[in-house]
């Protein structure tokens, strides 16, 4: 079997680009060209450093960069692996946390905002509630392991949760506990480019491609429960739908 160093573009010690950046780029390249496949393990940092004749710090920095980009993942006790892109079945009404766990990733959120509010006239139509109806607003950055995947703004009818604090790590878990998990949803997906602010939150670059996913979730009785807007990093998420021919 070829060693990893033989698959990588050689590093150039005389270039003005730091070695760790060169290594990061050639590892990224190897992942893009599938020379390193999803779920492949990287050799230990020590071995990679000696194969490539660079310091361990150089290897560590290159790997750190790719972990941040969401291309590699460190699994405690077992090493560093190439991340499979997250594939999301577009027709299943699952939560972010469930999607990540189903793929062996650990979901995590950084809270941007958690506030009480009321339905605005613009929201009234989508939430099918009158302006002034109490709502809770949850703004989060959603992570898979250490990689930021999406910025998510959710508005939930306050009558569906016991309190603003009821949501811990998962909104759907909290709604389920209250018997108000959505059973049906309308979802819309749109391509977009990240603004400077969004890019910073997602450790991406301004102008990078993203996907805006809007979900309007309904209860069994037909009333709306949530309206969420999620801005996903386009480079880490695939939406997949199974289609059947019209009968
Ligand atoms: C997905 C959906 C959102 C939903 C969220 C709940 O991201 N697009 O509409 O609010 O899942 O996720 P969790 O239960 O992990 O908070």
CSV table of C-alpha atoms and ligand atoms in Angstrom, one decimal:
chain,number,residue,atom,x,y,z
A,1,UNK,CA,0.0,0.0,0.0
A,2,UNK,CA,1.3,3.5,-0.9
A,3,UNK,CA,2.1,5.6,2.1
A,4,UNK,CA,0.2,8.8,2.5
A,5,UNK,CA,3.3,10.9,1.8
A,6,UNK,CA,3.5,9.4,-1.7
A,7,UNK,CA,0.0,10.5,-2.5
A,8,UNK,CA,0.7,14.1,-1.4
A,9,UNK,CA,2.0,16.9,-3.5
A,10,UNK,CA,5.6,17.5,-2.4
A,11,UNK,CA,6.3,20.3,0.0
A,12,UNK,CA,8.6,23.1,-1.0
A,13,UNK,CA,11.0,24.3,1.7
A,14,UNK,CA,12.1,27.3,-0.4
A,15,UNK,CA,8.5,28.6,-1.0
A,16,UNK,CA,7.3,31.7,0.9
A,17,UNK,CA,4.2,29.8,1.9
A,18,UNK,CA,4.6,28.3,5.4
A,19,UNK,CA,5.0,24.5,5.3
A,20,UNK,CA,1.9,23.8,7.4
A,21,UNK,CA,-0.2,25.7,4.8
A,22,UNK,CA,1.4,23.8,2.0
A,23,UNK,CA,0.7,20.5,3.9
A,24,UNK,CA,-2.9,21.6,4.6
A,25,UNK,CA,-3.4,22.4,0.9
A,26,UNK,CA,-2.0,19.1,-0.3
A,27,UNK,CA,-4.0,17.1,2.2
A,28,UNK,CA,-7.1,19.1,1.2
A,29,UNK,CA,-6.2,18.2,-2.4
A,30,UNK,CA,-5.8,14.5,-1.6
A,31,UNK,CA,-9.3,14.5,0.1
A,32,UNK,CA,-10.9,16.4,-2.9
A,33,UNK,CA,-9.3,13.9,-5.4
A,34,UNK,CA,-10.5,11.0,-3.2
A,35,UNK,CA,-6.9,9.8,-2.7
A,36,UNK,CA,-8.0,9.9,0.9
A,37,UNK,CA,-11.6,8.5,1.1
A,38,UNK,CA,-14.3,9.4,3.7
A,39,UNK,CA,-13.6,7.6,7.0
A,40,UNK,CA,-10.0,6.9,6.1
A,41,UNK,CA,-7.7,7.2,9.1
A,42,UNK,CA,-4.6,9.5,8.9
A,43,UNK,CA,-1.3,8.0,10.1
A,44,UNK,CA,-0.3,9.3,13.6
A,45,UNK,CA,1.1,12.8,13.5
A,46,UNK,CA,4.6,11.5,14.5
A,47,UNK,CA,4.7,9.1,11.5
A,48,UNK,CA,3.5,11.7,9.1
A,49,UNK,CA,6.0,14.2,10.3
A,50,UNK,CA,8.9,11.8,9.8
A,51,UNK,CA,7.7,10.5,6.4
A,52,UNK,CA,7.4,14.1,5.2
A,53,UNK,CA,10.6,15.3,7.1
A,54,UNK,CA,8.7,18.2,8.8
A,55,UNK,CA,8.2,18.9,12.4
A,56,UNK,CA,5.2,17.5,14.4
A,57,UNK,CA,4.1,21.1,15.0
A,58,UNK,CA,3.8,21.6,11.2
A,59,UNK,CA,1.7,18.4,10.9
A,60,UNK,CA,-0.4,19.4,13.9
A,61,UNK,CA,-1.1,22.9,12.5
A,62,UNK,CA,-2.1,21.5,9.1
A,63,UNK,CA,-4.5,19.0,10.7
A,64,UNK,CA,-5.9,21.6,13.0
A,65,UNK,CA,-6.7,23.8,10.0
A,66,UNK,CA,-8.5,20.9,8.2
A,67,UNK,CA,-10.5,20.0,11.4
A,68,UNK,CA,-11.7,23.6,11.5
A,69,UNK,CA,-12.6,23.4,7.8
A,70,UNK,CA,-14.7,20.3,8.6
A,71,UNK,CA,-12.6,18.0,6.4
A,72,UNK,CA,-11.0,16.0,9.1
A,73,UNK,CA,-12.3,14.9,12.5
A,74,UNK,CA,-10.3,13.8,15.6
A,75,UNK,CA,-11.9,10.9,17.5
A,76,UNK,CA,-10.6,10.6,21.0
A,77,UNK,CA,-8.5,7.5,21.4
A,78,UNK,CA,-8.7,6.4,17.8
A,79,UNK,CA,-7.0,9.1,15.7
A,80,UNK,CA,-7.8,11.5,12.9
A,81,UNK,CA,-10.2,10.6,10.1
A,82,UNK,CA,-11.5,12.1,6.8
A,83,UNK,CA,-15.0,13.4,7.4
A,84,UNK,CA,-17.7,12.1,5.2
A,85,UNK,CA,-19.9,15.0,3.9
A,86,UNK,CA,-23.1,15.0,5.8
A,87,UNK,CA,-25.9,13.7,3.6
A,88,UNK,CA,-29.3,14.8,4.7
A,89,UNK,CA,-32.4,13.1,3.4
A,90,UNK,CA,-34.6,16.0,2.3
A,91,UNK,CA,-37.8,14.1,2.9
A,92,UNK,CA,-37.3,13.1,6.5
A,93,UNK,CA,-38.4,15.4,9.3
A,94,UNK,CA,-35.4,14.9,11.6
A,95,UNK,CA,-33.5,17.4,13.8
A,96,UNK,CA,-30.0,18.6,13.4
A,97,UNK,CA,-28.9,16.7,16.4
A,98,UNK,CA,-30.4,13.4,15.1
A,99,UNK,CA,-28.8,14.0,11.6
A,100,UNK,CA,-25.4,14.4,13.1
A,101,UNK,CA,-25.6,11.5,15.6
A,102,UNK,CA,-26.8,9.2,12.8
A,103,UNK,CA,-23.5,9.9,11.1
A,104,UNK,CA,-21.4,9.3,14.1
A,105,UNK,CA,-20.8,13.1,14.7
A,106,UNK,CA,-21.4,14.9,17.9
A,107,UNK,CA,-23.9,17.7,17.7
A,108,UNK,CA,-23.1,20.9,19.6
A,109,UNK,CA,-24.4,24.5,19.6
A,110,UNK,CA,-23.1,27.9,20.5
A,111,UNK,CA,-25.9,30.1,21.6
A,112,UNK,CA,-26.1,33.5,19.9
A,113,UNK,CA,-29.5,34.5,21.3
A,114,UNK,CA,-32.4,33.1,23.4
A,115,UNK,CA,-35.2,35.6,23.8
A,116,UNK,CA,-38.9,36.0,24.3
A,117,UNK,CA,-40.8,37.9,21.6
A,118,UNK,CA,-44.0,38.2,19.7
A,119,UNK,CA,-45.0,37.3,16.2
A,120,UNK,CA,-44.2,40.2,13.9
A,121,UNK,CA,-46.5,41.2,11.0
A,122,UNK,CA,-44.0,39.6,8.5
A,123,UNK,CA,-44.0,36.4,10.5
A,124,UNK,CA,-47.7,36.2,10.9
A,125,UNK,CA,-48.3,34.8,7.5
A,126,UNK,CA,-45.6,32.1,7.7
A,127,UNK,CA,-46.4,31.1,11.3
A,128,UNK,CA,-50.1,31.4,10.5
A,129,UNK,CA,-50.6,33.2,13.9
A,130,UNK,CA,-51.8,36.7,14.6
A,131,UNK,CA,-49.2,39.4,15.2
A,132,UNK,CA,-48.4,39.8,19.0
A,133,UNK,CA,-48.7,36.0,19.7
A,134,UNK,CA,-45.9,35.1,22.1
A,135,UNK,CA,-42.9,33.3,20.6
A,136,UNK,CA,-39.4,32.2,21.7
A,137,UNK,CA,-36.4,32.9,19.5
A,138,UNK,CA,-33.4,30.7,19.5
A,139,UNK,CA,-30.3,31.7,17.5
A,140,UNK,CA,-27.5,29.1,17.4
A,141,UNK,CA,-24.4,28.1,15.6
A,142,UNK,CA,-24.7,24.4,15.0
A,143,UNK,CA,-21.5,22.3,15.1
A,144,UNK,CA,-20.7,18.7,14.2
A,145,UNK,CA,-17.8,17.8,16.5
A,146,UNK,CA,-15.5,20.9,16.1
A,147,UNK,CA,-16.7,21.9,12.6
A,148,UNK,CA,-19.3,24.7,12.3
A,149,UNK,CA,-22.1,23.5,9.9
A,150,UNK,CA,-24.9,26.1,10.1
A,151,UNK,CA,-26.2,29.2,11.7
A,152,UNK,CA,-29.8,28.6,12.7
A,153,UNK,CA,-32.5,31.1,13.7
A,154,UNK,CA,-35.7,29.4,15.1
A,155,UNK,CA,-38.9,31.0,16.1
A,156,UNK,CA,-41.2,28.7,18.2
A,157,UNK,CA,-44.7,29.5,19.4
A,158,UNK,CA,-44.3,30.0,23.2
A,159,UNK,CA,-47.4,27.9,23.8
A,160,UNK,CA,-45.5,24.8,22.6
A,161,UNK,CA,-42.8,24.9,25.3
A,162,UNK,CA,-43.0,25.2,29.1
A,163,UNK,CA,-40.3,28.0,29.2
A,164,UNK,CA,-37.6,29.7,27.2
A,165,UNK,CA,-35.0,27.6,29.1
A,166,UNK,CA,-36.7,24.3,28.2
A,167,UNK,CA,-34.4,24.0,25.1
A,168,UNK,CA,-31.0,22.6,26.1
A,169,UNK,CA,-29.1,21.0,23.3
A,170,UNK,CA,-32.0,20.1,21.1
A,171,UNK,CA,-35.1,22.0,20.2
A,172,UNK,CA,-36.9,18.9,18.9
A,173,UNK,CA,-36.1,17.0,22.1
A,174,UNK,CA,-37.7,19.8,24.1
A,175,UNK,CA,-40.7,20.0,21.8
A,176,UNK,CA,-41.1,16.2,22.0
A,177,UNK,CA,-41.1,16.3,25.8
A,178,UNK,CA,-43.9,18.8,25.6
A,179,UNK,CA,-45.8,16.7,23.1
A,180,UNK,CA,-45.3,19.4,20.5
A,181,UNK,CA,-42.8,18.0,18.1
A,182,UNK,CA,-43.7,18.8,14.5
A,183,UNK,CA,-45.1,15.9,12.5
A,184,UNK,CA,-45.1,17.7,9.1
A,185,UNK,CA,-43.1,20.5,7.6
A,186,UNK,CA,-42.7,22.6,4.5
A,187,UNK,CA,-39.1,23.1,3.6
A,188,UNK,CA,-37.6,25.4,1.1
A,189,UNK,CA,-33.9,25.4,0.0
A,190,UNK,CA,-32.1,28.3,-1.6
A,191,UNK,CA,-28.5,28.9,-2.7
A,192,UNK,CA,-26.9,31.9,-1.2
A,193,UNK,CA,-23.5,33.5,-0.6
A,194,UNK,CA,-22.2,34.2,2.9
A,195,UNK,CA,-22.0,37.8,4.1
A,196,UNK,CA,-18.8,38.7,6.1
A,197,UNK,CA,-20.6,38.3,9.4
A,198,UNK,CA,-22.1,34.9,8.6
A,199,UNK,CA,-18.7,33.8,7.2
A,200,UNK,CA,-17.0,34.7,10.4
A,201,UNK,CA,-19.4,32.7,12.5
A,202,UNK,CA,-19.0,29.7,10.3
A,203,UNK,CA,-15.2,30.1,9.9
A,204,UNK,CA,-15.8,30.4,6.1
A,205,UNK,CA,-14.9,33.2,3.7
A,206,UNK,CA,-17.2,36.0,2.7
A,207,UNK,CA,-18.8,35.1,-0.6
A,208,UNK,CA,-18.5,31.3,-0.1
A,209,UNK,CA,-21.5,29.3,-1.3
A,210,UNK,CA,-24.1,28.3,1.3
A,211,UNK,CA,-27.5,26.9,1.4
A,212,UNK,CA,-30.5,28.6,3.1
A,213,UNK,CA,-33.0,26.0,4.4
A,214,UNK,CA,-36.3,27.3,5.7
A,215,UNK,CA,-38.5,25.0,7.6
A,216,UNK,CA,-42.1,25.6,8.7
A,217,UNK,CA,-43.1,22.8,11.1
A,218,UNK,CA,-46.7,21.8,11.9
A,219,UNK,CA,-48.4,20.0,14.8
A,220,UNK,CA,-50.9,17.2,14.2
A,221,UNK,CA,-53.7,19.6,14.5
A,222,UNK,CA,-52.3,21.7,11.6
A,223,UNK,CA,-51.1,24.6,13.7
A,224,UNK,CA,-47.6,25.9,13.0
A,225,UNK,CA,-45.0,25.3,15.8
A,226,UNK,CA,-41.7,26.5,14.4
A,227,UNK,CA,-40.2,28.6,11.6
A,228,UNK,CA,-36.5,28.1,11.2
A,229,UNK,CA,-33.9,29.5,8.9
A,230,UNK,CA,-30.7,27.6,8.7
A,231,UNK,CA,-27.7,28.8,6.7
A,232,UNK,CA,-25.6,25.7,6.0
A,233,UNK,CA,-22.0,25.7,4.8
A,234,UNK,CA,-22.2,24.5,1.2
A,235,UNK,CA,-19.0,22.6,1.4
A,236,UNK,CA,-20.1,20.2,4.2
A,237,UNK,CA,-23.7,19.4,3.5
A,238,UNK,CA,-25.4,17.4,0.8
A,239,UNK,CA,-29.2,17.3,0.6
A,240,UNK,CA,-30.5,14.1,-0.9
A,241,UNK,CA,-34.0,13.3,-1.9
A,242,UNK,CA,-35.4,10.0,-3.1
A,243,UNK,CA,-37.7,10.5,-6.0
A,244,UNK,CA,-40.4,8.2,-7.4
A,245,UNK,CA,-42.1,8.4,-10.8
A,246,UNK,CA,-45.6,9.8,-10.8
A,247,UNK,CA,-48.2,7.1,-10.7
B,1,LIG,C1,-33.0,21.2,11.7
B,1,LIG,C2,-34.1,21.9,11.1
B,1,LIG,C3,-34.7,23.0,12.0
B,1,LIG,C4,-34.9,22.4,13.4
B,1,LIG,C5,-33.7,21.8,13.9
B,1,LIG,C6,-33.9,21.2,15.3
B,1,LIG,O1,-31.8,21.9,11.7
B,1,LIG,N1,-33.7,22.6,9.8
B,1,LIG,O2,-35.9,23.5,11.5
B,1,LIG,O3,-35.3,23.5,14.3
B,1,LIG,O4,-33.2,20.8,13.0
B,1,LIG,O5,-32.6,20.6,15.7
B,1,LIG,P1,-32.3,20.3,17.2
B,1,LIG,O6,-33.4,19.5,17.8
B,1,LIG,O7,-31.0,19.6,17.1
B,1,LIG,O8,-32.2,21.6,18.0
